[in-house]
Every structure is written in C-alpha cells, then in structure tokens.
Coordinates of C-alpha atoms and ligand atoms in Angstrom, one line a residue:
M1 CA 99.9 97.3 85.3
N2 CA 103.4 96.1 87.5
K3 CA 104.8 98.5 85.2
Y4 CA 102.6 101.6 86.8
D5 CA 102.6 100.2 90.1
S6 CA 106.5 100.6 89.8
D7 CA 106.1 103.9 88.7
R8 CA 103.6 105.1 91.4
I9 CA 106.2 102.9 94.3
L10 CA 109.5 105.8 93.0
D11 CA 106.7 108.5 93.5
L12 CA 106.1 107.4 97.2
V13 CA 109.9 106.6 98.0
R14 CA 111.2 109.8 96.9
P15 CA 109.7 111.8 99.8
I16 CA 111.8 109.6 102.2
G17 CA 115.0 110.2 100.0
Y18 CA 115.6 107.3 97.4
V19 CA 115.6 107.9 93.4
A20 CA 115.4 105.1 91.0
T21 CA 118.9 104.3 89.9
D22 CA 120.7 103.3 86.5
K23 CA 124.2 101.7 88.2
A24 CA 121.9 99.2 89.9
A25 CA 124.9 97.4 91.9
D26 CA 125.3 100.8 93.8
A27 CA 121.5 100.6 95.2
D28 CA 121.1 100.8 99.0
C29 CA 117.6 99.0 98.0
Y30 CA 115.9 96.4 95.7
V31 CA 112.4 96.3 94.6
L32 CA 111.5 93.2 93.0
N33 CA 108.1 93.6 91.6
T34 CA 106.9 90.3 90.2
C35 CA 104.3 88.6 88.4
H36 CA 103.0 85.1 89.2
I37 CA 100.8 84.8 85.8
R38 CA 103.4 82.0 84.2
E39 CA 104.9 79.1 86.1
K40 CA 108.6 80.1 87.1
A41 CA 108.1 83.3 88.9
T42 CA 109.0 82.5 92.1
D43 CA 112.3 80.6 90.8
K44 CA 113.4 84.0 88.3
V45 CA 112.9 86.1 91.9
Y46 CA 115.2 83.5 93.6
H47 CA 117.5 83.6 90.8
D48 CA 117.2 87.4 90.5
I49 CA 118.3 86.8 94.4
G50 CA 121.2 84.6 93.9
R51 CA 122.4 87.1 91.3
L52 CA 122.5 90.0 93.7
K53 CA 124.0 88.1 96.4
K54 CA 127.1 87.4 94.3
E55 CA 127.1 90.9 93.1
F56 CA 126.9 91.9 96.8
R57 CA 129.9 89.4 98.3
N58 CA 132.1 92.2 99.5
K59 CA 129.9 95.3 99.7
K60 CA 127.3 96.4 102.1
K61 CA 123.9 93.9 101.8
P62 CA 121.1 96.4 100.1
M63 CA 118.1 96.3 101.3
L64 CA 115.9 94.1 99.4
L65 CA 111.9 94.0 98.8
V66 CA 110.0 91.6 97.0
T67 CA 106.8 92.9 95.5
G68 CA 103.8 92.0 93.4
C69 CA 101.9 88.9 93.1
V70 CA 104.7 86.5 93.9
A71 CA 105.4 88.3 97.6
Q72 CA 100.7 88.0 97.7
A73 CA 101.0 84.7 97.1
E74 CA 104.1 83.0 98.6
N75 CA 104.5 85.9 101.7
A76 CA 105.6 84.5 104.5
E77 CA 107.4 81.0 103.2
M78 CA 110.0 83.5 101.1
L79 CA 110.9 84.9 104.3
K80 CA 111.7 81.6 105.7
R81 CA 113.5 80.5 102.6
E82 CA 115.4 83.2 101.8
K83 CA 117.1 85.1 104.6
Y84 CA 118.8 87.9 102.2
I85 CA 115.0 88.7 101.5
D86 CA 114.6 92.0 103.8
G87 CA 110.5 92.2 103.2
V88 CA 107.5 91.0 101.3
V89 CA 104.6 93.1 100.2
G90 CA 101.4 92.4 98.5
P91 CA 100.3 94.3 95.5
Q92 CA 97.7 96.3 97.4
S93 CA 100.4 96.8 100.2
Y94 CA 102.6 98.7 98.5
H95 CA 101.5 102.0 100.3
Q96 CA 103.1 101.2 103.0
I97 CA 106.4 100.8 101.4
P98 CA 108.2 104.1 102.8
D99 CA 107.2 103.3 106.2
I100 CA 108.2 99.4 105.5
I101 CA 111.7 100.8 104.7
K102 CA 111.6 103.4 107.4
N103 CA 111.3 100.4 109.8
I104 CA 113.8 98.0 107.9
E105 CA 116.2 100.8 108.7
N106 CA 116.0 101.4 112.0
E107 CA 115.2 98.0 113.4
K108 CA 116.3 95.8 110.6
N109 CA 112.9 93.8 111.4
K110 CA 111.7 91.6 108.3
V111 CA 108.5 92.7 106.8
N112 CA 105.6 90.6 105.7
S113 CA 102.5 93.1 104.4
T114 CA 100.3 90.8 102.3
E115 CA 96.8 92.5 103.0
F116 CA 94.3 93.2 100.5
E117 CA 94.1 97.3 101.8
V118 CA 93.3 98.0 98.1
I119 CA 91.3 101.7 99.4
E120 CA 93.9 102.4 101.9
K121 CA 96.4 102.0 98.9
F122 CA 94.5 104.3 96.5
D123 CA 94.1 106.9 99.7
S124 CA 97.5 106.7 99.9
L125 CA 98.3 107.0 96.4
N126 CA 96.5 109.8 95.9
L127 CA 97.8 111.9 98.2
V128 CA 101.3 111.4 95.5
K129 CA 101.7 113.6 92.5
N130 CA 101.8 110.8 89.7
S131 CA 105.3 112.5 88.4
N132 CA 105.2 109.7 85.8
S133 CA 105.9 112.4 82.3
K134 CA 105.9 109.8 79.4
I135 CA 104.0 110.5 76.3
S136 CA 101.7 107.5 76.6
S137 CA 101.0 106.7 79.9
F138 CA 99.2 104.6 82.1
L139 CA 96.5 104.6 84.8
T140 CA 95.0 102.0 86.9
I141 CA 91.4 102.6 87.6
Q142 CA 90.4 99.2 88.1
E143 CA 91.6 96.5 90.4
G144 CA 91.2 92.6 91.1
C145 CA 89.1 90.5 89.8
D146 CA 85.8 88.3 90.8
K147 CA 85.6 86.2 87.5
F148 CA 87.4 82.9 88.9
C149 CA 88.9 81.9 85.6
H150 CA 89.7 78.3 86.7
F151 CA 93.6 78.8 85.2
C152 CA 93.9 82.0 86.8
V153 CA 95.9 83.3 89.8
V154 CA 94.5 86.8 90.1
P155 CA 91.3 87.0 92.0
Y156 CA 93.5 85.3 94.6
T157 CA 97.0 88.1 94.6
R158 CA 94.7 90.9 93.2
G159 CA 91.6 90.2 95.2
P160 CA 88.2 91.1 94.5
E161 CA 87.4 94.1 92.1
H162 CA 87.8 97.6 93.5
S163 CA 87.0 100.6 91.4
R164 CA 88.6 104.1 91.9
S165 CA 86.1 107.3 92.2
L166 CA 85.7 109.0 88.9
D167 CA 87.1 112.4 90.8
E168 CA 90.5 110.1 91.8
I169 CA 90.7 109.3 88.2
I170 CA 90.5 112.2 86.4
I171 CA 92.5 114.1 88.9
E172 CA 95.4 112.0 88.4
A173 CA 94.8 112.1 84.4
K174 CA 94.6 115.7 84.9
Q175 CA 98.6 115.2 86.3
L176 CA 100.1 113.2 83.8
I177 CA 98.9 115.3 81.0
E178 CA 100.6 118.6 82.8
N179 CA 103.5 116.1 82.7
G180 CA 103.4 115.9 78.8
S181 CA 101.0 112.9 78.3
K182 CA 99.1 113.0 74.9
E183 CA 97.8 109.2 75.4
I184 CA 96.4 107.4 78.3
T185 CA 95.9 103.8 78.5
L186 CA 92.8 102.5 81.7
L187 CA 94.0 99.6 83.1
G188 CA 92.7 97.0 85.4
Q189 CA 92.8 93.5 85.3
N190 CA 89.0 93.6 84.4
V191 CA 89.2 97.0 83.5
N192 CA 85.4 96.7 81.7
A193 CA 84.2 95.9 85.0
Y194 CA 84.8 98.9 86.1
Q195 CA 81.7 100.5 88.2
Y196 CA 81.6 103.4 90.5
K197 CA 79.1 104.6 93.0
N198 CA 78.3 108.0 94.2
K199 CA 75.6 109.0 96.0
I200 CA 73.8 110.2 92.9
N201 CA 75.2 108.3 89.8
T202 CA 76.8 104.8 88.9
Y203 CA 79.7 105.1 86.6
R204 CA 80.6 103.1 84.2
L205 CA 83.7 103.0 82.0
A206 CA 82.3 104.1 79.0
D207 CA 81.2 106.9 81.3
L208 CA 84.8 107.3 82.3
I209 CA 86.0 107.3 78.6
I210 CA 83.6 110.4 77.7
E211 CA 84.8 112.2 80.9
L212 CA 88.3 112.2 79.7
S213 CA 87.6 112.7 76.2
K214 CA 86.5 115.9 77.7
L215 CA 90.1 117.2 78.7
K216 CA 91.6 119.2 76.1
K217 CA 95.1 118.5 75.4
L218 CA 94.5 114.5 76.1
K219 CA 94.7 113.3 72.4
R220 CA 93.9 109.1 72.9
I221 CA 92.7 107.0 75.0
R222 CA 92.8 103.5 75.4
Y223 CA 92.0 101.1 78.2
T224 CA 93.1 97.2 78.9
T225 CA 92.4 94.0 79.7
S226 CA 88.7 93.5 79.1
H227 CA 86.1 90.8 79.3
P228 CA 84.1 89.9 77.0
N229 CA 81.3 89.9 79.2
D230 CA 81.5 93.1 80.2
V231 CA 81.7 94.8 76.9
T232 CA 78.0 96.3 77.6
K233 CA 76.3 98.3 75.4
D234 CA 77.5 101.7 76.6
L235 CA 80.7 100.7 76.1
I236 CA 80.0 99.8 72.2
E237 CA 78.9 102.8 72.1
A238 CA 81.9 105.0 73.4
H239 CA 84.0 103.1 70.6
K240 CA 81.4 105.1 68.2
S241 CA 80.6 108.4 69.7
C242 CA 84.0 108.7 71.3
E243 CA 86.9 110.0 68.6
K244 CA 89.4 109.4 70.7
L245 CA 89.1 106.3 71.7
M246 CA 91.7 104.5 69.7
P247 CA 90.7 101.7 67.3
I248 CA 91.7 98.9 68.6
L249 CA 90.7 96.4 71.4
H250 CA 92.4 93.9 72.9
L251 CA 89.8 91.3 74.0
P252 CA 91.1 87.9 75.5
V253 CA 89.1 85.0 74.4
Q254 CA 91.5 82.2 75.3
S255 CA 90.5 79.3 73.4
G256 CA 87.9 79.3 70.1
S257 CA 86.0 76.2 71.5
S258 CA 83.3 77.0 73.7
K259 CA 83.9 73.3 75.2
I260 CA 87.0 74.8 76.7
L261 CA 85.7 78.0 77.5
N262 CA 83.0 76.7 79.6
A263 CA 85.7 74.5 81.5
M264 CA 87.5 77.2 81.8
N265 CA 84.9 79.0 83.8
R266 CA 85.1 81.4 80.9
K267 CA 81.6 82.5 81.6
H268 CA 80.8 83.2 78.0
N269 CA 80.8 81.1 74.0
I270 CA 82.5 82.0 70.8
L271 CA 79.2 82.8 69.2
E272 CA 78.7 85.2 72.1
Y273 CA 82.2 86.8 71.4
C274 CA 81.6 87.1 67.9
K275 CA 78.7 89.1 68.1
I276 CA 80.4 91.5 70.2
I277 CA 83.4 91.0 67.8
N278 CA 80.4 92.2 65.4
D279 CA 79.0 94.8 67.2
L280 CA 81.9 96.5 67.6
K281 CA 82.5 96.4 63.9
K282 CA 79.0 97.6 63.0
V283 CA 79.5 100.8 65.1
K284 CA 83.5 101.1 64.3
P285 CA 84.1 100.1 60.7
G286 CA 88.4 99.0 60.7
I287 CA 88.4 98.6 64.2
K288 CA 91.1 95.6 64.9
F289 CA 91.5 93.2 67.5
S290 CA 93.8 91.3 69.3
S291 CA 93.5 88.7 72.1
D292 CA 94.8 86.4 74.5
F293 CA 95.5 82.4 74.0
I294 CA 95.9 79.6 76.4
I295 CA 97.0 76.3 74.2
G296 CA 96.7 73.4 75.8
Y297 CA 94.2 73.8 78.4
P298 CA 93.7 70.0 80.2
G299 CA 91.2 68.2 78.1
E300 CA 92.0 71.0 74.1
T301 CA 91.6 68.0 71.7
E302 CA 92.4 68.6 68.1
D303 CA 89.1 69.2 67.2
D304 CA 89.2 72.4 70.0
F305 CA 92.4 73.5 68.4
N306 CA 91.1 73.7 65.0
Q307 CA 88.2 75.9 66.2
T308 CA 90.6 78.3 67.7
L309 CA 93.0 78.3 64.6
S310 CA 89.8 79.0 62.8
L311 CA 88.6 82.0 64.8
I312 CA 92.0 83.2 64.5
K313 CA 91.1 83.6 60.4
K314 CA 87.9 84.7 61.1
I315 CA 88.5 87.6 63.7
K316 CA 92.3 88.2 62.0
F317 CA 93.6 89.3 65.5
I318 CA 96.5 91.1 65.4
N319 CA 99.0 91.6 67.9
S320 CA 97.9 88.7 70.5
Y321 CA 99.5 87.0 73.0
S322 CA 99.6 82.7 72.9
F323 CA 101.3 80.9 75.5
I324 CA 101.2 77.3 76.5
Y325 CA 99.0 76.5 79.1
S326 CA 101.0 76.2 82.7
S327 CA 99.3 75.1 85.9
R328 CA 98.9 77.6 88.7
P329 CA 99.0 76.0 92.4
G330 CA 95.7 76.7 94.3
T331 CA 93.6 76.8 91.2
P332 CA 90.8 74.8 90.5
A333 CA 92.5 73.4 86.8
S334 CA 95.6 72.5 89.0
K335 CA 93.6 69.5 89.7
L336 CA 92.9 68.8 86.2
N337 CA 95.3 66.2 83.9
D338 CA 97.8 68.3 82.0
I339 CA 97.8 67.3 78.0
D340 CA 101.1 65.8 76.7
S341 CA 103.3 68.7 76.3
N342 CA 104.7 68.0 72.6
I343 CA 101.1 68.3 71.4
S344 CA 101.0 71.8 73.6
K345 CA 104.6 72.9 71.7
K346 CA 102.9 71.5 68.1
R347 CA 100.0 73.5 68.6
L348 CA 101.5 76.9 69.8
V349 CA 103.8 76.9 67.1
K350 CA 100.7 76.0 64.5
L351 CA 98.7 79.0 66.2
Q352 CA 102.1 81.1 66.4
T353 CA 102.9 81.2 62.7
L354 CA 99.2 81.9 62.3
L355 CA 99.0 84.8 64.5
E356 CA 102.3 86.2 62.7
K357 CA 100.7 85.7 59.1
N358 CA 97.7 88.0 60.1
N359 CA 100.5 90.9 61.5
S360 CA 102.4 90.4 58.1
K361 CA 99.4 91.0 56.3
S362 CA 98.1 93.8 58.6
K363 CA 101.3 95.9 58.3
E364 CA 101.4 94.9 54.9
E365 CA 98.0 96.6 54.2
F366 CA 99.4 99.7 55.3
L367 CA 102.3 100.2 52.8
N368 CA 102.0 103.2 50.5
K369 CA 99.3 104.8 52.9
T370 CA 99.5 107.3 55.6
T371 CA 98.8 106.4 59.3
E372 CA 98.7 109.2 62.0
V373 CA 101.8 108.5 64.4
L374 CA 101.7 109.6 68.3
F375 CA 105.9 109.8 68.5
E376 CA 107.1 108.9 72.4
N377 CA 110.3 109.4 72.1
K378 CA 113.7 109.3 70.3
I379 CA 115.7 106.4 69.2
S380 CA 118.6 106.4 71.3
N381 CA 121.9 107.8 68.9
E382 CA 120.1 108.0 65.5
D383 CA 118.0 110.6 64.4
K384 CA 115.5 108.3 64.3
Y385 CA 111.8 108.5 66.3
F386 CA 109.3 105.9 67.5
G387 CA 105.6 106.3 68.1
R388 CA 102.6 104.3 67.5
D389 CA 99.7 104.4 65.1
K390 CA 96.3 104.0 66.7
F391 CA 95.7 100.8 66.4
L392 CA 99.4 100.0 68.5
N393 CA 101.7 99.4 65.7
S394 CA 105.3 100.6 66.3
V395 CA 106.5 103.6 63.6
I396 CA 109.6 104.5 63.5
V397 CA 110.8 107.4 61.2
Q398 CA 114.1 109.5 60.2
S399 CA 114.2 112.9 61.4
K400 CA 116.3 115.2 62.3
K401 CA 113.6 117.7 64.0
N402 CA 112.5 116.2 67.4
L403 CA 108.9 114.3 66.8
T404 CA 108.2 113.5 70.8
G405 CA 104.6 114.6 71.8
K406 CA 104.0 115.2 67.7
I407 CA 101.0 113.8 66.0
L408 CA 102.0 113.1 62.2
D409 CA 100.7 111.7 59.3
I410 CA 103.5 109.1 58.2
K411 CA 103.2 107.7 54.7
I412 CA 104.0 103.9 55.0
N413 CA 106.9 103.2 52.8
A414 CA 108.4 99.8 55.0
Y415 CA 107.5 97.2 57.6
N416 CA 109.2 94.0 59.4
R417 CA 108.1 92.2 62.1
N418 CA 107.8 94.0 64.8
S419 CA 107.4 98.0 63.1
L420 CA 106.2 100.4 59.9
F421 CA 108.4 102.8 58.3
G422 CA 107.9 106.0 56.7
K423 CA 108.3 109.6 55.8
I424 CA 106.2 112.6 57.2
F425 CA 103.5 113.4 55.4
V426 CA 101.3 116.2 57.0
T427 CA 101.4 117.6 60.6
H428 CA 98.1 117.8 63.0
Ligands
SF4_501 S1 88.8 87.5 84.2 FE1 91.0 87.4 83.4 S2 92.0 88.2 85.8 FE2 90.2 87.5 86.1 S3 90.5 85.6 86.7 FE3 89.5 85.9 84.3 S4 91.8 85.3 83.8 FE4 91.8 86.0 85.9

C-alpha cells in the first residue's frame, strides 16, 4: 500500500511542479514514506535523515516530509526530535501534501498533519488521475482495520475501516487500464472487509471483483491482504465463477495454534481456517495459498510452534512471509513477556527451511509444463523479459521481441529459488 500511496503522492504534487528524480542528491524535496509494522522503523527514518544531512552538508537543505505510519505514530515527537524535518504527514492526510509543500516554501512553517481524514483524502485523490502505467498495478479499495489483533499497530496508524465507493474504484481501474494495466491488485489492510453501501445496494469485495471483471482489457485481478473471518461465501463463489480472479490467495494465519490465535485476538481458530482453505479448494481445484507467520509470540510453546509446522505441511503454503514477533509500542501484546530470543531465532530458521522446501517443490512441479505468464518488463541490459504466472511466480524468458504486456504460455525448463525460466510455447 505504501507503494500505491507513494505513486499517488507523485500524482498529487505534479501540478505544483514537482516530479520524481533519479538523482536523489539533487532533490528539492524528500518524502520519506514510512512503514511501522516492524520494530526499528523509526530508527530507520532517523538513520535515513542522518544520511541526507551528510549528503546535503554543503548544499541548500532540501524540504523533508516524513509520511506514512511512522509519521502517524510519532507525529509531533518527530518534529521536536529532528529539526531537519519540515513536516510529518499521516497516511490519511497525504492529500494535503501540495498545500503543505507550498506552505513550507512560503512561510517555512513546520507542519504536523496526522488527522484521520480518509474520506477527504479519497475525495481529493479522485480529482487527480492515476498516472501509473505499469502492466500490473495496485489499486487501494479499502483502508484501516477494526480487528485489533493484539500485536498490530495498523488500527492505530491507519485508523478505522473505510471502503471507497464502487464507482470511484471502477473509474480509477479504467484509468489504469487506459494507461496500459492488464492486471490490478486490489489493496486494503483488510481488503475482504470491503463493504460499500449506497442508497440501494451493499457491495462487497465479490461484487467489486465481478464488476471489474467486466472490463474487457483487464485480464487479471488479485486482492490482498485478507482476514480469514471475512472470507465470505460470495467471495469463495467468486473464485469459482470469475476466471480473471487469479488462483492464489494470500491468507495470513500467523500461527498454527488455536491457543496462540486466541491470545493474538485473531478471532478465528485453526479448524475454521482449514475449512476456508478446503471450501476454496473445492470450488477452485489447483488454487494455492500463501500466508504470514509470526514466530515466538508471547506464550508460544514448542507444541504451539510444532502445530504451525504441521499446518504448513498440510496446506503446502508457498511464497509466505515469516518474522520473529516484535513488540510494537501501544499494542496489548507489548505488555506481555517476550520469549527467549534464541528460541525464536531457532524456530524461525526451522520454519523458513520448511517454507523454502515447499517453494522449491512447488517450482519443481512446473518443470516441462506450461504456465501462463503476463510479461511486465524487460530486464535492463539483457534480452530477457520478466513476468508473473497466475500463482505470482516470477518467470524469466529470453526474447529479442518485446514481450511487455503480452500474455503467453511458457514452457518451464529450469528454476531457482526466486524464479522459473522457460521458453515461449503459445501466444494467446
Ligand atoms: S487484521 Fe491485519 S491489519 Fe487488522 S489488526 Fe489484525 S493484523 Fe493488523
């Protein structure tokens, strides 16, 4: 979502004369768009600012805005601690950046803009065309979260759930398609909690996917990130009926132990999670799953951890994310006692080895088979093109012809840890 937000910030500042530069050392204005999901995020911001100060020691100081969730969490503290910062702007206030920049240019005032103004933000963004011209684009449809998992800062930094209207999403999707996008990933902190009511109807994620699938030039639809409790029957049905909806679902589970899930306030248990997976497999044979895992959550025993390993073996997750639990200030879990960090480290290695084995096995299964790939770009200085198959595997193919934007069947003849490699088989 930060990538989407950064692109939209660029769209917003273009009319006041600012463009992105490759030459960072010449920039007039820096926007450090930050994420607060892991610890040390704040340290990283100050480290980056230290680097900037050095770089600009003998030059005119650039304007510096810190945006995103670190800005939201730290707000006025940042301005007090680091005089080099000109403004802190929360993720729900970044539509104000053009005014903030002008204000700083003219009056040199420091700005703290960290209110939750999500409706106003999207109203402003709707007035500015999305200029992203990537083959595969992100589109934020929902923000914020009301779930309050005990380890997570998102409900405090992104605020309560808000869903954009169906119409404004369709308009933005059409802009992206006009710009050349063939794949759209719908984004939300809790994307499948999407719910928009107008005077007549209530639209959920499944309705939105079906509406988007009617756009002829849009070939692929994905969505992320989902919560298991919001995987509704209509969404499962959409996986069956909508060919454009890709057959991989990122469905964070965090732990394989129902006891730990309860402690995390995840509001679902493992039986319920497995039922969702089975229901999806029934309607969409061949669908694959990826997930997020937190290792060493306070209270996690060896038995809890083994249940996580068993779940990974059972579901055969691919392309998953795993981290050692890190306490975030202000969350309920931050009041709990951490477990021994050496135990957590050992568990993480074990878990990642298993996930890696799954990945490798899943890639091996593609050998001598074809997989449909949407090509996104040329690899610089090489006659090679990069694309993704339906399962989000990165695929690399040698070609002198321009493949960007093409959907081709690729016969896979090799793989490594990160990618599949192959040759063109059939053009669609
Ligand atoms: S559902 Fe996701 S975003 Fe919401 S509190 Fe839980 S982990 Fe955070």
